[in-house]
Amino acid sequence: MRFFSATTERYADPAWHGRVTGSLLAVLVLWALLVASEFKPWALLDARSMAATGHFLRGFLPPAHSPEFLAMLLQATWQTVAMATAGLTLALLGAIPLTLVITRRLSVSAIGTGRMSRLSALVRQCVRWLLVLLRSVPELVWALLLVRIVGLGVTAGVLAIALTYCGMLGKVYAEILESSDIHATETLLQNGNGRLAAFFYGALPESAQELLSYTMYRWECAIRGSVVMGFVGAGGLGQRMDESIKMLAGDEVASMLIVFVLLVAVSDSMSKLLRRHWS
Amino acid sequence: MAAIELNAVSVRHPTTAANGPHPLRELNLSIAAGEQVAVIGASGAGKTTFLHLLACALRPDTGDFKLFGSDPWVLSETARHALRTRLFLAPQVPPLPPRQRVVTAVLAGRVPQWSLWQAIVSLIKPRDAEAAYHALARFDLQDKLYMRVDRLSGGERQRCGMARLVLSDAELLLVDEPLSALDPTLSRQTLTALLQEATSRQATLICSLHHVAFARAYFPRIIGLREGIVMFDMPREQVTDAMVEALYQNERQRDALGLDPPLALEPRGF
Amino acid sequence: MKVAMYKTSLPPPPAVRTSTIILLLGWAAFIAASFASLPLAWSDIFSAEAVRSSREFLQGFAPPDMSPEFLARIAIATQETLAMSALGTIIAAILGIMLALPASGRYGIALRSVTRATLNSLRSVPELIWASMLLIAAGLGPFAGTLALAVHTTGVLGRLFADAIENGQRLPETTLSINGSKPVAAFLYATLPQTLPQLMSYTLYRWENNIRAAAILGIVGAGGLGQMLKYHLSLFQMPQAASVILAMLLLVAIVDAISYAWRRSMTGT
């Protein structure tokens, strides 16, 4: 018990009691977490799971490298990249008009008075909420739903990316446009130009680099997202990986992991290169 | 047995090129156990480098360096690290983490003696708060025991660094400019406490000082450094004003003429 | 004296860089190839048949199941999701700090490179893929999800921690080391107190992220709201699935709001 007393009275540590209470609380919370998340490390040592894990891991060396397999892998990888690119393009096509609507700066009704008309404010708000909905639903959930509507395969993946990223791009594009220098756009609107003209001649040149940069970054994310979506049946590298894992084919999974890491690295450097080229 | 022996030692900073300048050259010294030595010299003369050399933090480029009778740099890394527990280096800037409490910062002086487990436990509950209290009391800081370091003034932090020294059990004390943030009264008190501690422990004390008057008043032996070379090394009675003047000559001249301070000895990259 | 003559014709337009044109054409080709190579059945998506079946599908969602028993089950699943994310993040923080020491160069350059490479590989594999693989060892349920989050987040936090430690002030730690302290003790006494606020901030930020991740890990079988969603969708129990999705949205919205308020209070208003 000596340990738990705060030393002799004269040199008592004022922080000691707080630390004891804090530790007890932490232990309680930790115990609650362990129970709620069914933390059972002994499950790892179960005979069956150890056998399965062993079989799986043994397959890792050497990774599968037969020509047919590699050809299939290449095709699946291209499918993933194509899925991400097509999805992002659709997202872009959707996001651009929506951005034009929600950007306050491009509001015609606000010229002069600084306050929009009720109707345009309402429309803006609704579109904003739509974008929030699109991007709040996790992309995997979109994929899961779309697989049930349009069937297994890449279509579901492309649409899922299109919807989610439309929400993301719309929001960030609007933010970029709002935060750039307002002068050119303002002037164009005040001189009677339409919203589209103000966008192309005022806002766009100003923010083009930032917009492109963000889009490239999202393209990278979309590639990773496409692989993950494959696990719910949206095709590409992810679906192949899911199948191989379920079959405990360690050699195939090893190859696919390597390819995945390379894919991410390549798309990462490509995106960086392009972003630097444009700035 | 001499605690420290230096024979034709020169030192180079690790980042300097192979044929770059030596901040310290041609050191030939012998310091016996229990001696109390002051090292004086202008800024940039090499006092800090000298202390780091003695603390086995800088490897000598040439010459023989013996610490406690053996060359620390032929030992294995483990043996050399064990040797380090017998010394204590107190840098000029107090090495105290700002967000830490004084009690822990000061008890860190005991960490070399403790096992890892004891050190960890002491972080949660200070192992010897009483000893820390008494160490701080020697420097009139006892009421700061449980305060955070960043609430202390510069002078108070410096004295905390000295309290940490008191708590260590090193037999070689290397102190770098302990008075730079202190007024004359506090300087006197601190220096007195430091020397008392060294005497009672029979530890070797090597202290670099900028205040020549304090050095001559308190330390029986004075070493004068100038631009990396030992200009003189003798008992304080034999140190004349002229010798001290010569040490600081350029500095005073430059001060008088309003010129820049002397260039650092490291090569400048362009 | 010569007077400058003003040109009476327009100056030539600035030349568009060839590289830009090539890039734009390249991207256009890339996009076109993507669309062309994918077996996208446009007609399937936009046919009357497809629209009708989509509408039927979506109509099945309303009204979402709000019965007390079901809401109770959702509450348990949410609790499971939160516990997975919290525990996974805590484990990752501990492992992260342990790996951050070698990754910050305190034990030599070789170990630094190896550790950083390990952390990078842990981090590059998405949580979902980790979860799928860990299901083999850990079985179905939230345990696999916790492990997957722990493994992935260790890579993330380990790297962030290592960078923070490397950028910290070195003097207190080097001094303790010079005076004979062992490296771990010197780190705990000197560098950890300095970097702790930043480490905590990174950990909390990752926890926020992990809540979102934990919610969907269940879709491959790793427990929580995700597993519930997958279950009800596979049985075509739409009202229940709708409730689960709403719960997910609510969870993320509440977490966002709390973290926004927290950040506001931290940066002092």
Tab-separated table of C-alpha atoms in Angstrom, chain A residues 2-3 5-8 10-16 19, chain B residues 101 103 121-126 129-130 133-134 145-146:
chain	number	residue	atom	x	y	z
A	2	ARG	CA	3.004	2.245	0.464
A	3	PHE	CA	3.178	2.612	-3.292
A	5	SER	CA	0.205	6.617	-0.774
A	6	ALA	CA	1.533	9.892	-2.093
A	7	THR	CA	4.866	9.603	-0.246
A	8	THR	CA	5.331	11.356	3.078
A	10	ARG	CA	5.735	16.961	3.274
A	11	TYR	CA	6.688	16.047	-0.277
A	12	ALA	CA	3.299	14.735	-1.390
A	13	ASP	CA	2.902	14.675	-5.143
A	14	PRO	CA	-0.209	16.741	-5.965
A	15	ALA	CA	-0.702	14.893	-9.222
A	16	TRP	CA	-0.628	11.436	-7.684
A	19	ARG	CA	-3.089	9.716	-11.806
B	101	ARG	CA	7.554	18.934	-13.931
B	103	VAL	CA	10.641	16.968	-9.838
B	121	VAL	CA	7.887	3.793	-12.555
B	122	SER	CA	9.502	7.040	-11.429
B	123	LEU	CA	7.842	8.822	-14.343
B	124	ILE	CA	4.464	7.893	-12.929
B	125	LYS	CA	5.321	8.289	-9.289
B	126	PRO	CA	8.575	10.112	-8.523
B	129	ALA	CA	10.822	13.262	-4.238
B	130	GLU	CA	12.484	13.976	-0.920
B	133	TYR	CA	13.425	18.524	-2.667
B	134	HIS	CA	16.699	18.732	-0.802
B	145	LEU	CA	9.236	21.063	-6.787
B	146	TYR	CA	5.982	20.212	-8.550
